[in-house]
Coordinates of C-alpha atoms and ligand atoms in Angstrom, one line a residue:
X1 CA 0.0 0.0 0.0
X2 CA 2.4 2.3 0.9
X3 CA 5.0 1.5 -1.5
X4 CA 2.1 1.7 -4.0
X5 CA 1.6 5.6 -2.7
X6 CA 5.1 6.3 -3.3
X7 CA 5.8 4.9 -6.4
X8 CA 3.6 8.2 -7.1
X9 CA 5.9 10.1 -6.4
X10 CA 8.8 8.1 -8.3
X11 CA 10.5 7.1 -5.0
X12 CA 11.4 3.1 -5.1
X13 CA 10.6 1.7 -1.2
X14 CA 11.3 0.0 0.9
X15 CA 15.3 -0.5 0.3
X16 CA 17.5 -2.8 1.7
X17 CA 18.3 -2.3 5.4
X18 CA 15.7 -0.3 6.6
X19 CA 14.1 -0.1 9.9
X20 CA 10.2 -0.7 10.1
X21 CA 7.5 2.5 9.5
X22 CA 3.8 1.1 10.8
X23 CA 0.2 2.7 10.6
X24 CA -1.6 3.9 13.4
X25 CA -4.9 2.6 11.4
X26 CA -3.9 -1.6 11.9
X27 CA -0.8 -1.3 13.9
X28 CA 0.6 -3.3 11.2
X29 CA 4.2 -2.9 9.6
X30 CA 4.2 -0.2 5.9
X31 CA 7.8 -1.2 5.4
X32 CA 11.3 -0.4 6.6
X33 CA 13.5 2.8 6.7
X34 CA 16.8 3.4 7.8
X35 CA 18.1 5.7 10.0
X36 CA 20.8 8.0 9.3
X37 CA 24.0 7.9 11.1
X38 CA 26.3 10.5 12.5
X39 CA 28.6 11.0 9.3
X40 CA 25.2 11.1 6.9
X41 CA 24.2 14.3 9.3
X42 CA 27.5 15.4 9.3
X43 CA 27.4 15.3 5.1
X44 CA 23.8 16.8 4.8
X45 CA 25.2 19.8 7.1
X46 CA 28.2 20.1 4.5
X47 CA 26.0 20.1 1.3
X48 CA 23.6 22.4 3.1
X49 CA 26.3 25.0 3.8
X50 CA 27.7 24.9 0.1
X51 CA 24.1 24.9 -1.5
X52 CA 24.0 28.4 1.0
X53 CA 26.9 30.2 -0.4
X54 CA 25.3 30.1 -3.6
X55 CA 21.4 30.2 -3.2
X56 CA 22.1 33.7 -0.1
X57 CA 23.4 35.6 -3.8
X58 CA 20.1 34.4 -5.5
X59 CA 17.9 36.8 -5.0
X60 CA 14.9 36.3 -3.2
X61 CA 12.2 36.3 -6.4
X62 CA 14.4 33.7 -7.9
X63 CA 14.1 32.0 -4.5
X64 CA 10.7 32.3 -3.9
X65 CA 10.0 30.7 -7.7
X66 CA 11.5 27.6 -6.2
X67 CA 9.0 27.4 -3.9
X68 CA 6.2 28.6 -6.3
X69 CA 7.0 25.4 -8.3
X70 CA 6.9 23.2 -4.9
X71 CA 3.3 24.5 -4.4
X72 CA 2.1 23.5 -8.1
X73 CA 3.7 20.1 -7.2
X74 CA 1.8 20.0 -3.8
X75 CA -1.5 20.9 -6.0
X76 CA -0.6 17.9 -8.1
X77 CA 0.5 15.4 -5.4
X78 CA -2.5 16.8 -3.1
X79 CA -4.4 13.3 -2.9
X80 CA -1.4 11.8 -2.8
X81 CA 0.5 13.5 0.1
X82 CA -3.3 13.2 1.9
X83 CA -3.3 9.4 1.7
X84 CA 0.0 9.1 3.0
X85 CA -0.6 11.3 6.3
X86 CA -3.9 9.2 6.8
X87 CA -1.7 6.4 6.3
X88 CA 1.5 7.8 8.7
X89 CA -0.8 10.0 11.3
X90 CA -3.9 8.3 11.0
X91 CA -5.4 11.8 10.3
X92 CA -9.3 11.4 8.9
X93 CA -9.6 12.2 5.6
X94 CA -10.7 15.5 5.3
X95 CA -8.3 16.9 8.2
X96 CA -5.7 15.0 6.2
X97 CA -6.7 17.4 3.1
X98 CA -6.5 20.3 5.2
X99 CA -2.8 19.7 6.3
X100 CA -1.8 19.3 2.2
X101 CA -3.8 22.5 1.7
X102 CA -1.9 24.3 4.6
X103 CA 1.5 23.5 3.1
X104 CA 0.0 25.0 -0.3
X105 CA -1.1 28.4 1.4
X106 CA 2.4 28.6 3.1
X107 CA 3.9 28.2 -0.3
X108 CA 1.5 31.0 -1.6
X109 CA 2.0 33.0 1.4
X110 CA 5.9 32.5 1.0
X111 CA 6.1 33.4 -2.8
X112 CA 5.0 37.0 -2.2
X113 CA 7.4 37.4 0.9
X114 CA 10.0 36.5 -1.7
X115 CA 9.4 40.1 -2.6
X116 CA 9.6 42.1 0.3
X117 CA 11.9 40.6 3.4
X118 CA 11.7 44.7 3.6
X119 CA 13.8 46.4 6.0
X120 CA 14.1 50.0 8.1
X121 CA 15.4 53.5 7.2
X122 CA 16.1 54.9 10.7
X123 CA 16.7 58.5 11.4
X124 CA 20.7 59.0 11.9
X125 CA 22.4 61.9 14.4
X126 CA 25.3 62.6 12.2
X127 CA 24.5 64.6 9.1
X128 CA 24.9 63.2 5.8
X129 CA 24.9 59.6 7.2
X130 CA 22.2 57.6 6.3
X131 CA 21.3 54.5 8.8
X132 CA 19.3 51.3 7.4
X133 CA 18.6 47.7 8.6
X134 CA 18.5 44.9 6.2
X135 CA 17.9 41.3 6.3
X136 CA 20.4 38.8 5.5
X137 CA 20.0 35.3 5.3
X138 CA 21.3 33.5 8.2
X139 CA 22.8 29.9 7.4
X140 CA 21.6 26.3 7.7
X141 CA 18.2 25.4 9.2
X142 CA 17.6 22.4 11.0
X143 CA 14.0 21.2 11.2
X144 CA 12.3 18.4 13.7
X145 CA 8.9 17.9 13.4
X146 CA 5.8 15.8 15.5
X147 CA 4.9 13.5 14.4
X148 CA 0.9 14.7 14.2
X149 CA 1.5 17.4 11.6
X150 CA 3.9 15.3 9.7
X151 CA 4.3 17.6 6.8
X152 CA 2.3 21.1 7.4
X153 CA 4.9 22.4 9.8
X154 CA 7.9 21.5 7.6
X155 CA 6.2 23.6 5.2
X156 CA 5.8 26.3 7.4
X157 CA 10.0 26.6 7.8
X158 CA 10.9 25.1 4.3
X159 CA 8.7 27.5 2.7
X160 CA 9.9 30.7 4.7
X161 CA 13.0 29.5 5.1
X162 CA 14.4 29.1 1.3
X163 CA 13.2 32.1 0.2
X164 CA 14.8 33.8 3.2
X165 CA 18.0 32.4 1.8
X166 CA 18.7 29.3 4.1
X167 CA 18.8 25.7 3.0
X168 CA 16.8 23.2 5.2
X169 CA 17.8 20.0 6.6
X170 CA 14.5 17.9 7.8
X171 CA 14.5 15.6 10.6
X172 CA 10.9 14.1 10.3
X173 CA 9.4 12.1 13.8
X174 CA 10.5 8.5 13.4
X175 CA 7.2 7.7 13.2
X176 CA 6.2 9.7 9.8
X177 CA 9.3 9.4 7.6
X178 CA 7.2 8.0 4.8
X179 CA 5.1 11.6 4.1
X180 CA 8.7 13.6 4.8
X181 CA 10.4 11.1 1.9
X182 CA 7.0 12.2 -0.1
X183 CA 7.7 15.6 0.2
X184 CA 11.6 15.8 -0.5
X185 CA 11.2 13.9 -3.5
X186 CA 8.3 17.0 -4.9
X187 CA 10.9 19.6 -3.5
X188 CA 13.3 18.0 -5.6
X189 CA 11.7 18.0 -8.9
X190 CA 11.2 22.0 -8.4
X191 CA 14.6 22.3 -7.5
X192 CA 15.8 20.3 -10.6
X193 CA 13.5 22.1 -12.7
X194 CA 14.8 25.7 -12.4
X195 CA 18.5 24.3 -11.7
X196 CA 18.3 25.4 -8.3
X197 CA 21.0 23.0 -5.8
X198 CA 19.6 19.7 -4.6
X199 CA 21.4 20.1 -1.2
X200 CA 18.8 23.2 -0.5
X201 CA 16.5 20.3 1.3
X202 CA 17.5 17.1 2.2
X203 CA 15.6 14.5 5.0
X204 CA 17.5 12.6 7.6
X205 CA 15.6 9.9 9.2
X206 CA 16.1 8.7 12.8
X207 CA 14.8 9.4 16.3
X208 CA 16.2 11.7 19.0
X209 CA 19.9 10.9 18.2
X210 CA 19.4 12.1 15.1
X211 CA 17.7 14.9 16.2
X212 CA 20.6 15.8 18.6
X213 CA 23.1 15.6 16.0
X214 CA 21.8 18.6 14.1
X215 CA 21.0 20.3 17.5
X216 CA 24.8 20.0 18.6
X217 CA 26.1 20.7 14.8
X218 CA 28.2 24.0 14.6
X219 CA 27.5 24.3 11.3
X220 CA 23.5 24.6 11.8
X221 CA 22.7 28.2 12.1
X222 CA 18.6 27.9 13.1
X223 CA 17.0 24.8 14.9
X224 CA 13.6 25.0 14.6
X225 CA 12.2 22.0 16.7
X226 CA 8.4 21.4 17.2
X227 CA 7.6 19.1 19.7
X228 CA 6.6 17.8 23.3
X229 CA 8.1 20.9 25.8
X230 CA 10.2 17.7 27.2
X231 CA 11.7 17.9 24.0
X232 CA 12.6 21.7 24.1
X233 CA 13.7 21.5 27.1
X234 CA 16.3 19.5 26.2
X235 CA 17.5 21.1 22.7
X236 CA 17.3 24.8 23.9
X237 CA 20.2 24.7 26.1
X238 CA 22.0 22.7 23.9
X239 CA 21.8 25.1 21.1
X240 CA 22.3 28.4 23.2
X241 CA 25.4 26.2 24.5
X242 CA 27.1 26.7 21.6
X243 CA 25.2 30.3 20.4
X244 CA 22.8 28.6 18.4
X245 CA 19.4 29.9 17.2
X246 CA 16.1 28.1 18.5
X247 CA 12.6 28.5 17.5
X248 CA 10.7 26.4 19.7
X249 CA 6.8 25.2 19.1
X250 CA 5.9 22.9 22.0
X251 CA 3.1 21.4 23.7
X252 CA -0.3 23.0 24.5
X253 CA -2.9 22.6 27.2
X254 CA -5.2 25.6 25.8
X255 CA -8.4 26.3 27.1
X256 CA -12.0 27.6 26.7
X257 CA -14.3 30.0 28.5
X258 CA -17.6 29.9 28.1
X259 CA -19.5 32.9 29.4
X260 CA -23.1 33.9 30.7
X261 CA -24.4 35.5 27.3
X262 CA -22.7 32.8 25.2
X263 CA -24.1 31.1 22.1
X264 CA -24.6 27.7 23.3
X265 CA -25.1 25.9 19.7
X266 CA -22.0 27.9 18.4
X267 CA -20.0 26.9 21.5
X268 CA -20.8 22.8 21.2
X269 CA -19.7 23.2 17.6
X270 CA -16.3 24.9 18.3
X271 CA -15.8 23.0 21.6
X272 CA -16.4 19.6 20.1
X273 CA -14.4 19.8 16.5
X274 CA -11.2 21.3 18.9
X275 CA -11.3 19.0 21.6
X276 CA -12.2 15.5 19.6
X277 CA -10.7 16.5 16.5
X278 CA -7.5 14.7 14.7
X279 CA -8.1 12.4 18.2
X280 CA -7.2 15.4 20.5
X281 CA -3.7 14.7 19.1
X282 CA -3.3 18.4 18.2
X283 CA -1.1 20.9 19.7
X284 CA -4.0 23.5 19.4
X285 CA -6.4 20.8 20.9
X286 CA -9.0 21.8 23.9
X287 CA -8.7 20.4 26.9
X288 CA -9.9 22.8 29.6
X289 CA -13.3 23.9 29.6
X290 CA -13.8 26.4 31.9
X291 CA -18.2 26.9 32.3
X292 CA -20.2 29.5 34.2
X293 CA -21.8 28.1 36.5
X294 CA -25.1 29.5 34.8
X295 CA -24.4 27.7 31.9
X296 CA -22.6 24.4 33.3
X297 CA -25.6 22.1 33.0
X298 CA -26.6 22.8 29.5
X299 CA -23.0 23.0 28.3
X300 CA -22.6 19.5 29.7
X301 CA -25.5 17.8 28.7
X302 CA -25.0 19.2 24.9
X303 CA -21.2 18.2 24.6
X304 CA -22.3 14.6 26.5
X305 CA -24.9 14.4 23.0
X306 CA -22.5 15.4 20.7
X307 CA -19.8 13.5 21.7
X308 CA -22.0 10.5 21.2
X309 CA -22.6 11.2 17.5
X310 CA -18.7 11.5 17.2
X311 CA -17.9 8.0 14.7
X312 CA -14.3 6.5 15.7
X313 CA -12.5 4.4 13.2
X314 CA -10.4 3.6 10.1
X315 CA -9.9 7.2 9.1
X316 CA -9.9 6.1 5.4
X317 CA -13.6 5.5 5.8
X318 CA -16.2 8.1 4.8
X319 CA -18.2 9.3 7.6
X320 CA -15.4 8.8 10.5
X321 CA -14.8 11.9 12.4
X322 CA -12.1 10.2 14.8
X323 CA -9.4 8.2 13.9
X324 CA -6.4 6.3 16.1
X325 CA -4.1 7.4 18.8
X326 CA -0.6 7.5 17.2
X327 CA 0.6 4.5 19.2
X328 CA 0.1 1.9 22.6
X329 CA 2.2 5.1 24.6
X330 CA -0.3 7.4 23.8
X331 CA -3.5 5.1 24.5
X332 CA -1.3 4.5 28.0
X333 CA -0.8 7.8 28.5
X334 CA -4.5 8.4 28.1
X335 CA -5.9 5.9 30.2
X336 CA -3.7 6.9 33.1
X337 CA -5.2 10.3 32.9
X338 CA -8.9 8.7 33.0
X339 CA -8.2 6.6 36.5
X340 CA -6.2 9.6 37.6
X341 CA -9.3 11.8 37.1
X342 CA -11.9 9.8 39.3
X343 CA -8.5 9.4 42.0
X344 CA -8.8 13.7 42.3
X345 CA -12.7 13.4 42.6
X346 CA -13.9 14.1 39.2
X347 CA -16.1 12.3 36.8
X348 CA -16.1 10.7 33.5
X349 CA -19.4 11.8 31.9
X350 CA -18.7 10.0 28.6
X351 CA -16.2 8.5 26.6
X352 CA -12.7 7.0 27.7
X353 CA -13.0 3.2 26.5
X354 CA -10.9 1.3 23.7
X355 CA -13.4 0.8 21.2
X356 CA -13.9 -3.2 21.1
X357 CA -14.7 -3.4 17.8
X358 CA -11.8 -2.1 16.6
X359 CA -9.8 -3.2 18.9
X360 CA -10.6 -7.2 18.4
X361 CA -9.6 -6.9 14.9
X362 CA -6.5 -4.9 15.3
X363 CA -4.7 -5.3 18.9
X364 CA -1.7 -3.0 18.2
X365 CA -4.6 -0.2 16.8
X366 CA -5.6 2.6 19.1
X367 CA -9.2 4.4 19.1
X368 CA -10.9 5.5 21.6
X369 CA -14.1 7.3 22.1
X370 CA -13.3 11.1 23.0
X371 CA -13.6 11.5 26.5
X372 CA -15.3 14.6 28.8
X373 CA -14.9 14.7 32.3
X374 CA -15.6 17.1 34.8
X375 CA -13.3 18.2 37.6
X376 CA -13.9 20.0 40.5
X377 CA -10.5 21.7 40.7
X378 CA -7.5 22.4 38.5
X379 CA -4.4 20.4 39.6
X380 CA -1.7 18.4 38.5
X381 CA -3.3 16.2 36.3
X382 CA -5.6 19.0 35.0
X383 CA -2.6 21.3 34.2
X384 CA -0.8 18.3 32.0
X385 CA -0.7 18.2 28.5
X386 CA -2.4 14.2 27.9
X387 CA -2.0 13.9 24.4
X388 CA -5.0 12.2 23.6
X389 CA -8.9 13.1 23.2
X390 CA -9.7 14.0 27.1
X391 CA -11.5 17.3 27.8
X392 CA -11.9 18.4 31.2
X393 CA -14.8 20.3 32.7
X394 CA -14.7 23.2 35.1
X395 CA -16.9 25.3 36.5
X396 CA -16.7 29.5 37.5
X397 CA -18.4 32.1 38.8
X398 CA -16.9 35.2 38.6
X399 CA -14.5 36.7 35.5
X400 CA -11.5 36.8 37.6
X401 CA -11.9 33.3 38.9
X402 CA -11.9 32.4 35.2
X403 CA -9.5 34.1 34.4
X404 CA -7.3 33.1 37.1
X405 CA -8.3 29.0 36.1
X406 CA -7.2 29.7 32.3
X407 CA -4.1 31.4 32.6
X408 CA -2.8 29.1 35.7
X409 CA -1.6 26.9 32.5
X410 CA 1.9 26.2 32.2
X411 CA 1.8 25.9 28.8
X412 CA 0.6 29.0 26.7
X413 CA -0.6 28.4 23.2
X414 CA -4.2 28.9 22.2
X415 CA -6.9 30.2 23.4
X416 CA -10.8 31.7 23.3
X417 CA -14.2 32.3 25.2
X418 CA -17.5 31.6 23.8
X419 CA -19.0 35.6 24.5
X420 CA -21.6 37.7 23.2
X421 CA -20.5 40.5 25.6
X422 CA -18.3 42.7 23.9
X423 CA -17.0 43.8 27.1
X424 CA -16.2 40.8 28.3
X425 CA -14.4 39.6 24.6
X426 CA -12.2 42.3 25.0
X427 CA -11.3 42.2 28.3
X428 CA -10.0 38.5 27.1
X429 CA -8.2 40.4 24.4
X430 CA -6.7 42.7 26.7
X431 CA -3.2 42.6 29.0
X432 CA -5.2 41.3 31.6
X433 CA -7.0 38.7 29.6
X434 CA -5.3 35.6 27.9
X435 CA -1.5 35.0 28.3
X436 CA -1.8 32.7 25.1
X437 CA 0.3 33.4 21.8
X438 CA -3.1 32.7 20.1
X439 CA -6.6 33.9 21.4
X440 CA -9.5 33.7 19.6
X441 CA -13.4 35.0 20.3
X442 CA -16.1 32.6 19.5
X443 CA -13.5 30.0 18.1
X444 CA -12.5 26.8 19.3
X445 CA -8.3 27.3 19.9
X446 CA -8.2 24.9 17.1
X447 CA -7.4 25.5 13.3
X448 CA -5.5 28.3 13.1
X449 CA -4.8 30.0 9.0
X450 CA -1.9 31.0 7.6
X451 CA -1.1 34.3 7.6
X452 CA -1.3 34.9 11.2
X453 CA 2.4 34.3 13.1
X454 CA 1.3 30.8 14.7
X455 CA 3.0 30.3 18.5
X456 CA 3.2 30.3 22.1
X457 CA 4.7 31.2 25.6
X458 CA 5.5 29.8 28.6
X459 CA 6.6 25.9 28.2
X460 CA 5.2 26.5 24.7
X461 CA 8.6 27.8 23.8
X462 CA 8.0 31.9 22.6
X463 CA 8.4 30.8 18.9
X464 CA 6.4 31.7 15.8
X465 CA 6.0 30.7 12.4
X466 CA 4.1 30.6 9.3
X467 CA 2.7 34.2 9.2
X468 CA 2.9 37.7 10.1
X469 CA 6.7 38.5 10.5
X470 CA 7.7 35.2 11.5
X471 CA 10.1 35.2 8.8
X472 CA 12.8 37.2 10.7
X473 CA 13.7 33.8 12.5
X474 CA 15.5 32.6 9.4
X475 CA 17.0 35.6 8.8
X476 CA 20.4 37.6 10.2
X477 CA 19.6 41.6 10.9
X478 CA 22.1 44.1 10.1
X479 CA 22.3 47.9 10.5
X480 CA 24.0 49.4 8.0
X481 CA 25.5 52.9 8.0
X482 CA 27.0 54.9 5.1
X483 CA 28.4 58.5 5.5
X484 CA 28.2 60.2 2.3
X485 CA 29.8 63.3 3.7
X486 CA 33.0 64.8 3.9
X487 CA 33.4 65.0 7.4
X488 CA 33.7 62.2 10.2
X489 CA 31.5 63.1 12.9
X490 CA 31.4 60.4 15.7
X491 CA 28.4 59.3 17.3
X492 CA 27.2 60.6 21.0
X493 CA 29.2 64.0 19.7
X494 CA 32.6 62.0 20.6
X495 CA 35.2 64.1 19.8
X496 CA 39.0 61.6 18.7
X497 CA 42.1 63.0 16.4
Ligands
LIG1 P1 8.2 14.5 20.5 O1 8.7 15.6 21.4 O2 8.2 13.1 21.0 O3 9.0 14.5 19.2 C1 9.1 15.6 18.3 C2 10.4 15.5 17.5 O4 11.5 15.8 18.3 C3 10.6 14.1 16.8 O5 11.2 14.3 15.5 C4 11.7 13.5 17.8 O6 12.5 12.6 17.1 C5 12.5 14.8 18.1 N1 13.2 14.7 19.4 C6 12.8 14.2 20.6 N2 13.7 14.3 21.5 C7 14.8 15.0 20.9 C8 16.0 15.5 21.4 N3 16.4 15.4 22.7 N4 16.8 16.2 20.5 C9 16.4 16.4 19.3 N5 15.2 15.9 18.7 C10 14.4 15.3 19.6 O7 6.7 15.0 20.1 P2 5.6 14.2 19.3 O8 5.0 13.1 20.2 O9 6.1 13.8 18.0 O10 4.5 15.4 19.1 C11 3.5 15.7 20.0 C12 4.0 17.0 20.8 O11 4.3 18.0 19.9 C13 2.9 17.5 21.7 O12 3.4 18.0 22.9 C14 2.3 18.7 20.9 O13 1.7 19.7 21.6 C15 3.6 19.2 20.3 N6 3.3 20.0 19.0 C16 3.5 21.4 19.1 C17 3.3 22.1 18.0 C18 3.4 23.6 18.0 O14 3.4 24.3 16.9 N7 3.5 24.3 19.2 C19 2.8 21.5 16.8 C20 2.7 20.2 16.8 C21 2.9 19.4 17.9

């Protein structure tokens, strides 16, 4: 099957010696793929940094028509690249869509930065002098990806990143190298197309040690690593250790307010897509509900309905809204959380069981029905990011006390209230309201578009991508100035000679 898949895009798998890729959908084995050893990174870093000394003089509209012809590929190979991330991910198929589609706005999004990456004119002291600050591009740029947006976020750097000058080396999660693979092969063709260097993007496969290699490399000028926060926490010393560059997207445990004067059938909608959605395996996912007390009952008894509609299974199948957890860690990790919710006096209301079914017929699968339970407090299981599809319930009275339950996160990604007070949706927009990189009014936290500069605080990391002007990350700032005078005048009025 999956051979069959990438035969599409002219790539002969599996090859001798490589290690075994599975599905989330059976369990089951797609194949083999090797992982790359210390002297292959050490290589890719090499090519990298002698595609950059050429591609940094291109300029950037000649860069960015590279990645113009990687998005008319991605247009082609849409279906394609789909089937393989419901294949890798076990993303439904319409979500699995969406992902292809985000790379293809990030290419589109990229191609008309390639013609600006504009700069200052600052006001200088010293008379005919004349101060600017441009953009160069910075070097090498490493990037580790999730595994549950296996190709969308290398998008979001490959596309930014070449046109800012910098050639990218990817290290995909071990567990999706098939849909990385997919891609390099489409990147490429455009690269061979406009005779653009091959070494621009390259994959290396592997786990962590992999990962570490290009983390520790001197000759990697950006990581941008996107991730569990125990991940970051363990590349972003490393890479300030040797004056490194980091852009860090990490975990999430966003929540949701839902107010007095909110619209309840809006609300369910939101609430359920972000919180059941891709099997809650989504850094954006909702997993704090946080209920006036007016509301509490109603809110609970809608989701409770809704979340018994919700279809679990093969994610191929039409119809199927949730498909498996990545892997047996993550259905562990999940059921721990669900005895560890009745052990701090809370309640399942619905939800939380290994679907039998599915389960009978494929023991190494993982799907669950989406669970909601309500808690009456937030502590330390409450304020963990589960990766899995378990929303907790809490109740508030007052704004402040809402407030105070929402931002007590130690994460800081996404965010958003359910509000038809306008008062009350700007005072969540304010300093005082969310501490979130991303905060949305009558929203689910979920689903953000490019454009906007996607990212968060805290143990989110501080990084941003994809939008906005993200694209200074991959890029080296440099204030120029030129006297055009006859004179020398110092700065600060310093008088020397
Ligand atoms: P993970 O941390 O297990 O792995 C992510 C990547 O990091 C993989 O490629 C892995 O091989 C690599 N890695 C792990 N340890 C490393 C190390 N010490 N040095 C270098 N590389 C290392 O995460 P996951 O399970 O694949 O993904 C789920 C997590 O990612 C969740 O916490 C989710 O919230 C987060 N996530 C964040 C964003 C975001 O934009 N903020 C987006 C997607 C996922």
């Amino acid at each position: 099957m999956a051979g069959a898949v990438l035969g599409r895009f002219g790539l002969a798998w599996p090859q001798e010696g490589e290690k075994e890729a599975r599905t989330p959908i059976t369990g089951g084995a797609l194949g083999f793929t090797r992982g790359a050893t210390g002297a292959e990174v050490d290589r890719a870093v090499e090519r990298a940094n002698a595609a950059f000394r050429s591609w940094r003089l291109t300029p950037p509209p000649r860069r960015g028509e590279l990645v113009r012809r990687l998005g008319a590929l991605l247009r082609q190979h849409q279906d394609d690249l789909a089937e393989l991330v419901t294949l890798e991910a076990g993303k439904v198929s319409g979500e699995a869509q969406g992902e292809v589609q985000e790379m293809i706005d990030m290419c589109d999004l990229a191609v008309g930065l390639s013609r600006q990456l504009y700069g200052l004119t600052l006001a200088s002291e010293r008379p005919d002098h004349r101060m600017t600050e441009v953009w160069q591009p910075l070097g090498v740029c490493a990037v580790i990806t999730s595994f549950n947006f296996p190709v969308a976020v290398w998008a979001w750097n490959a596309a930014v990143a070449l046109v800012c000058g910098d050639p990218v080396i990817w290290k995909p999660s071990e567990k999706t190298v098939l849909t990385a693979l997919a891609c390099q092969s489409l990147v490429a063709q455009a690269a061979a197309g406009m005779g653009a260097p091959p070494a621009l993007s390259q994959v290396v496969v592997g786990g962590p040690e992999v990962g570490e290699a290009l983390v520790d490399h001197p000759g990697v000028a950006l990581v941008s690593a996107t991730g569990s926060t125990a991940m970051g926490r363990a590349v972003g010393p490393r890479v300030a250790a040797r004056f490194g560059r980091c852009l860090l997207e990490l975990g999430g445990n966003n929540a949701a307010i839902v107010a007095p004067s909110a619209d309840i059938d809006l609300a369910v909608r939101g609430i359920v897509f972000a919180a059941a959605g891709t099997a809650g395996q989504r850094c954006t996912t909702l997993r704090r509900l946080i209920v006036h007390q007016s509301r509490y009952d109603e809110v609970v008894s809608r989701l409770a309905g809704a979340y018994q509609t919700l279809r679990v299974g093969n994610p191929r199948n039409a119809g199927v809204l949730v498909g498996p957890l990545i892997d047996g860690r993550a259905y562990e990790g999940f059921a721990r959380a669900l005895v560890e919710v009745e052990a701090d006096g809370g309640e399942v209301i619905t939800g939380g069981r290994r679907d039998p079914a599915l389960g009978a017929a494929a023991p190494e699968a993982f799907y669950v029905q989406p669970a909601l339970a309500s808690m009456p407090a937030q502590g330390d299981l409450v304020l963990r990011e589960t990766f899995a599809p378990l929303l907790y319930v809490l109740r508030y009275g007052e704004w402040d006390e809402a407030m105070a339950l929402h931002n007590a996160a130690r994460h800081g990604l996404s965010s958003s209230i359910f509000t038809n007070d306008l008062r009350e949706a700007e005072r969540f927009l304010s300093p005082g309201g969310s501490d979130c990189g991303i905060a949305n009014v009558n929203i689910g936290p979920s689903g953000a578009e490019i454009g906007g500069a996607f990212g968060g605080e805290k143990e989110t990391g501080g990084g941003r991508e994809a939008g906005s002007d993200a694209w200074k990350a991959y890029m080296r700032r440099q204030t120029c100035t030129v006297n055009f005078g006859r004179d020398l005048p110092l700065a600060q009025g310093v008088e020397f000679l």
